[in-house]
Amino acid sequence: MKKKIAVVAVALCLVIALVALCACTPKLDKLKEKFKAEGYAVTDLSAEGFDIKDAKIEYAFTAIKGGEGLNIISGGQMINVVCFGSSEDAKTYYEKAKEAAEESLVKVTVKKKGNAIASGTEEAMKLF
């Protein structure tokens, strides 16, 4: 009886861990709707524009708001979100995005949630 309880407890812990890990990556529709609700212009991006060979990209989009002509240099807000099919690809792109952010003309923040990487202005990143 004690062995059965232990096995059930371990199985339950594994299920909870699996659910927690799967829930980390933001869902595309919810994320895009969040930005649209805040007045951002949301545009899907193609996978070809990213500097990672053989990476599987689940989704990618950019969201821009404000500034003169939707320009972040003139005070607008912007975010790019890329979700990868594997955590290894996400980690590689995260490191490249951090390097690019350091060289940017405007202050860019980079965050990682699950397999999703976002880079953008501080105000836009609050919605990620």
Coordinates of C-alpha atoms in Angstrom, one line a residue, residues 4-83:
K4 CA 1.3 2.5 -4.3
I5 CA 1.0 5.8 -2.5
A6 CA 4.7 6.7 -3.3
V7 CA 4.2 5.8 -7.0
V8 CA 1.1 7.9 -7.2
A9 CA 2.8 10.8 -5.4
V10 CA 5.8 10.7 -7.8
A11 CA 3.5 10.5 -10.9
L12 CA 1.5 13.5 -9.6
C13 CA 4.7 15.5 -9.1
L14 CA 5.8 14.7 -12.7
V15 CA 2.4 15.8 -14.1
I16 CA 2.5 19.1 -12.2
A17 CA 6.1 19.7 -13.3
L18 CA 5.2 19.0 -17.0
V19 CA 2.2 21.4 -16.8
A20 CA 4.3 24.1 -15.2
L21 CA 7.1 23.8 -17.9
C22 CA 4.6 23.8 -20.8
A23 CA 2.8 26.8 -19.5
C24 CA 6.0 29.0 -19.6
T25 CA 6.0 29.9 -23.3
P26 CA 3.4 32.6 -24.0
K27 CA 0.6 31.6 -26.4
L28 CA 0.7 33.5 -29.7
D29 CA -3.0 34.6 -29.9
K30 CA -3.1 35.9 -26.3
L31 CA 0.2 37.7 -26.6
K32 CA -0.8 39.4 -29.9
E33 CA -4.2 40.4 -28.5
K34 CA -2.6 41.9 -25.4
F35 CA -0.5 44.2 -27.6
K36 CA -3.4 45.1 -29.9
A37 CA -5.5 46.0 -26.9
E38 CA -2.8 48.5 -25.9
G39 CA -2.8 50.2 -29.3
Y40 CA 0.2 48.4 -30.9
A41 CA 0.3 47.7 -34.6
V42 CA 1.1 43.9 -34.7
T43 CA 2.7 42.4 -37.8
D44 CA 3.8 38.7 -38.3
L45 CA 7.4 38.1 -39.2
S46 CA 8.8 35.4 -41.5
A47 CA 11.4 33.0 -40.2
E48 CA 13.9 33.9 -42.9
G49 CA 14.8 37.2 -41.3
F50 CA 16.5 35.6 -38.3
D51 CA 20.2 34.8 -38.0
I52 CA 19.9 31.2 -36.9
K53 CA 20.4 28.4 -39.3
D54 CA 18.2 25.3 -39.1
A55 CA 16.2 26.7 -36.2
K56 CA 12.5 25.9 -36.1
I57 CA 10.5 29.0 -35.4
E58 CA 7.0 28.5 -34.1
Y59 CA 5.9 32.1 -34.5
A60 CA 7.4 35.6 -34.7
F61 CA 5.9 39.0 -34.7
T62 CA 6.6 42.7 -34.1
A63 CA 4.5 45.2 -32.3
I64 CA 5.0 49.0 -32.7
K65 CA 3.2 51.9 -31.1
G66 CA 3.6 55.7 -31.1
G67 CA 6.4 57.9 -32.1
E68 CA 6.5 59.8 -35.4
G69 CA 5.6 57.4 -38.1
L70 CA 5.7 54.5 -35.6
N71 CA 9.4 55.2 -35.1
I72 CA 11.1 54.1 -31.9
I73 CA 13.9 56.6 -32.3
S74 CA 11.3 59.4 -32.0
G75 CA 9.8 58.0 -28.8
G76 CA 7.7 55.0 -30.1
Q77 CA 7.5 51.6 -28.4
M78 CA 8.5 48.4 -30.2
I79 CA 8.9 44.7 -29.4
N80 CA 9.9 41.7 -31.5
V81 CA 8.8 38.3 -30.2
V82 CA 10.2 35.0 -31.6
C83 CA 9.2 31.6 -30.3

